[in-house]
Amino acid sequence: SAHVCFSGHGDFAAPTEAQWKSSVGVVCDIALRSGLAPTILVNPMRVLGHRECYALLGVPRKNKSCPGKLVDMSAFRRDVVIELRRRLH
């Protein structure tokens, strides 16, 4: 697994466009280097926000919302898939 972190508090402000594009790029770099790109293209849910890990593991969240309520993980996964497809073709 790998971890990418936004600077800031995602409950109060969404990531900037620069943060978003950079983090999409970092996730794509990691996916391509590790050989996980094909897996992510088939199942984008392999890219998870921290809060999504709690639900996946059945662990109570204890008031955690990372990466933040204003971080749309579905949109992030969509952008990762778009960028991976662009890089692979």
GROMACS .gro file of N, CA and C in nm, residues 32-69:
model
  114
   32LEU      N    1   0.167   0.292  -1.175
   32LEU     CA    2   0.243   0.245  -1.292
   32LEU      C    3   0.373   0.176  -1.250
   33ARG      N    4   0.443   0.231  -1.154
   33ARG     CA    5   0.570   0.172  -1.109
   33ARG      C    6   0.550   0.039  -1.039
   34SER      N    7   0.438   0.027  -0.967
   34SER     CA    8   0.414  -0.095  -0.889
   34SER      C    9   0.341  -0.203  -0.968
   35GLY      N   10   0.298  -0.169  -1.089
   35GLY     CA   11   0.223  -0.265  -1.169
   35GLY      C   12   0.076  -0.273  -1.133
   36LEU      N   13   0.027  -0.179  -1.051
   36LEU     CA   14  -0.113  -0.182  -1.009
   36LEU      C   15  -0.208  -0.109  -1.103
   37ALA      N   16  -0.154  -0.042  -1.203
   37ALA     CA   17  -0.241   0.035  -1.293
   37ALA      C   18  -0.353  -0.050  -1.353
   38PRO      N   19  -0.324  -0.169  -1.408
   38PRO     CA   20  -0.434  -0.248  -1.464
   38PRO      C   21  -0.541  -0.283  -1.361
   39THR      N   22  -0.500  -0.310  -1.239
   39THR     CA   23  -0.595  -0.343  -1.132
   39THR      C   24  -0.683  -0.223  -1.100
   40ILE      N   25  -0.622  -0.105  -1.093
   40ILE     CA   26  -0.698   0.016  -1.062
   40ILE      C   27  -0.794   0.050  -1.176
   41LEU      N   28  -0.753   0.026  -1.299
   41LEU     CA   29  -0.843   0.052  -1.412
   41LEU      C   30  -0.966  -0.038  -1.408
   42VAL      N   31  -0.948  -0.161  -1.364
   42VAL     CA   32  -1.060  -0.255  -1.353
   42VAL      C   33  -1.143  -0.227  -1.228
   43ASN      N   34  -1.075  -0.190  -1.120
   43ASN     CA   35  -1.142  -0.167  -0.991
   43ASN      C   36  -1.087  -0.041  -0.925
   44PRO      N   37  -1.140   0.076  -0.962
   44PRO     CA   38  -1.090   0.201  -0.905
   44PRO      C   39  -1.103   0.209  -0.752
   45MET      N   40  -1.187   0.123  -0.694
   45MET     CA   41  -1.201   0.124  -0.548
   45MET      C   42  -1.076   0.073  -0.477
   46ARG      N   43  -0.973   0.038  -0.554
   46ARG     CA   44  -0.844   0.006  -0.493
   46ARG      C   45  -0.776   0.133  -0.443
   47VAL      N   46  -0.825   0.248  -0.487
   47VAL     CA   47  -0.776   0.378  -0.439
   47VAL      C   48  -0.876   0.425  -0.334
   48LEU      N   49  -0.832   0.431  -0.210
   48LEU     CA   50  -0.921   0.462  -0.099
   48LEU      C   51  -0.878   0.587  -0.024
   49GLY      N   52  -0.976   0.661   0.024
   49GLY     CA   53  -0.951   0.766   0.121
   49GLY      C   54  -0.939   0.702   0.258
   50HIS      N   55  -0.870   0.768   0.348
   50HIS     CA   56  -0.847   0.712   0.482
   50HIS      C   57  -0.978   0.671   0.548
   51ARG      N   58  -1.079   0.759   0.540
   51ARG     CA   59  -1.206   0.727   0.606
   51ARG      C   60  -1.271   0.602   0.547
   52GLU      N   61  -1.246   0.575   0.419
   52GLU     CA   62  -1.303   0.456   0.355
   52GLU      C   63  -1.238   0.328   0.407
   53CYS      N   64  -1.116   0.338   0.453
   53CYS     CA   65  -1.047   0.220   0.508
   53CYS      C   66  -1.115   0.172   0.635
   54TYR      N   67  -1.163   0.267   0.716
   54TYR     CA   68  -1.231   0.229   0.840
   54TYR      C   69  -1.352   0.141   0.809
   55ALA      N   70  -1.433   0.185   0.714
   55ALA     CA   71  -1.553   0.108   0.679
   55ALA      C   72  -1.516  -0.028   0.623
   56LEU      N   73  -1.413  -0.032   0.539
   56LEU     CA   74  -1.370  -0.157   0.478
   56LEU      C   75  -1.326  -0.258   0.584
   57LEU      N   76  -1.260  -0.208   0.688
   57LEU     CA   77  -1.210  -0.296   0.794
   57LEU      C   78  -1.310  -0.316   0.907
   58GLY      N   79  -1.425  -0.246   0.901
   58GLY     CA   80  -1.525  -0.259   1.005
   58GLY      C   81  -1.484  -0.194   1.136
   59VAL      N   82  -1.398  -0.092   1.128
   59VAL     CA   83  -1.348  -0.024   1.248
   59VAL      C   84  -1.427   0.105   1.268
   60PRO      N   85  -1.473   0.130   1.390
   60PRO     CA   86  -1.542   0.258   1.416
   60PRO      C   87  -1.451   0.376   1.382
   61ARG      N   88  -1.510   0.482   1.327
   61ARG     CA   89  -1.431   0.595   1.277
   61ARG      C   90  -1.380   0.689   1.384
   62LYS      N   91  -1.440   0.694   1.499
   62LYS     CA   92  -1.395   0.781   1.607
   62LYS      C   93  -1.378   0.926   1.562
   63ASN      N   94  -1.479   0.979   1.497
   63ASN     CA   95  -1.482   1.120   1.455
   63ASN      C   96  -1.376   1.158   1.353
   64LYS      N   97  -1.324   1.064   1.281
   64LYS     CA   98  -1.226   1.095   1.176
   64LYS      C   99  -1.299   1.109   1.043
   65SER      N  100  -1.256   1.205   0.963
   65SER     CA  101  -1.319   1.223   0.832
   65SER      C  102  -1.215   1.231   0.719
   66CYS      N  103  -1.089   1.203   0.752
   66CYS     CA  104  -0.982   1.218   0.653
   66CYS      C  105  -1.014   1.137   0.526
   67PRO      N  106  -0.988   1.190   0.414
   67PRO     CA  107  -0.913   1.313   0.390
   67PRO      C  108  -0.996   1.440   0.408
   68GLY      N  109  -1.120   1.428   0.446
   68GLY     CA  110  -1.205   1.545   0.471
   68GLY      C  111  -1.336   1.537   0.396
   69LYS      N  112  -1.436   1.599   0.451
   69LYS     CA  113  -1.570   1.596   0.391
   69LYS      C  114  -1.575   1.665   0.256
   0.00000   0.00000   0.00000
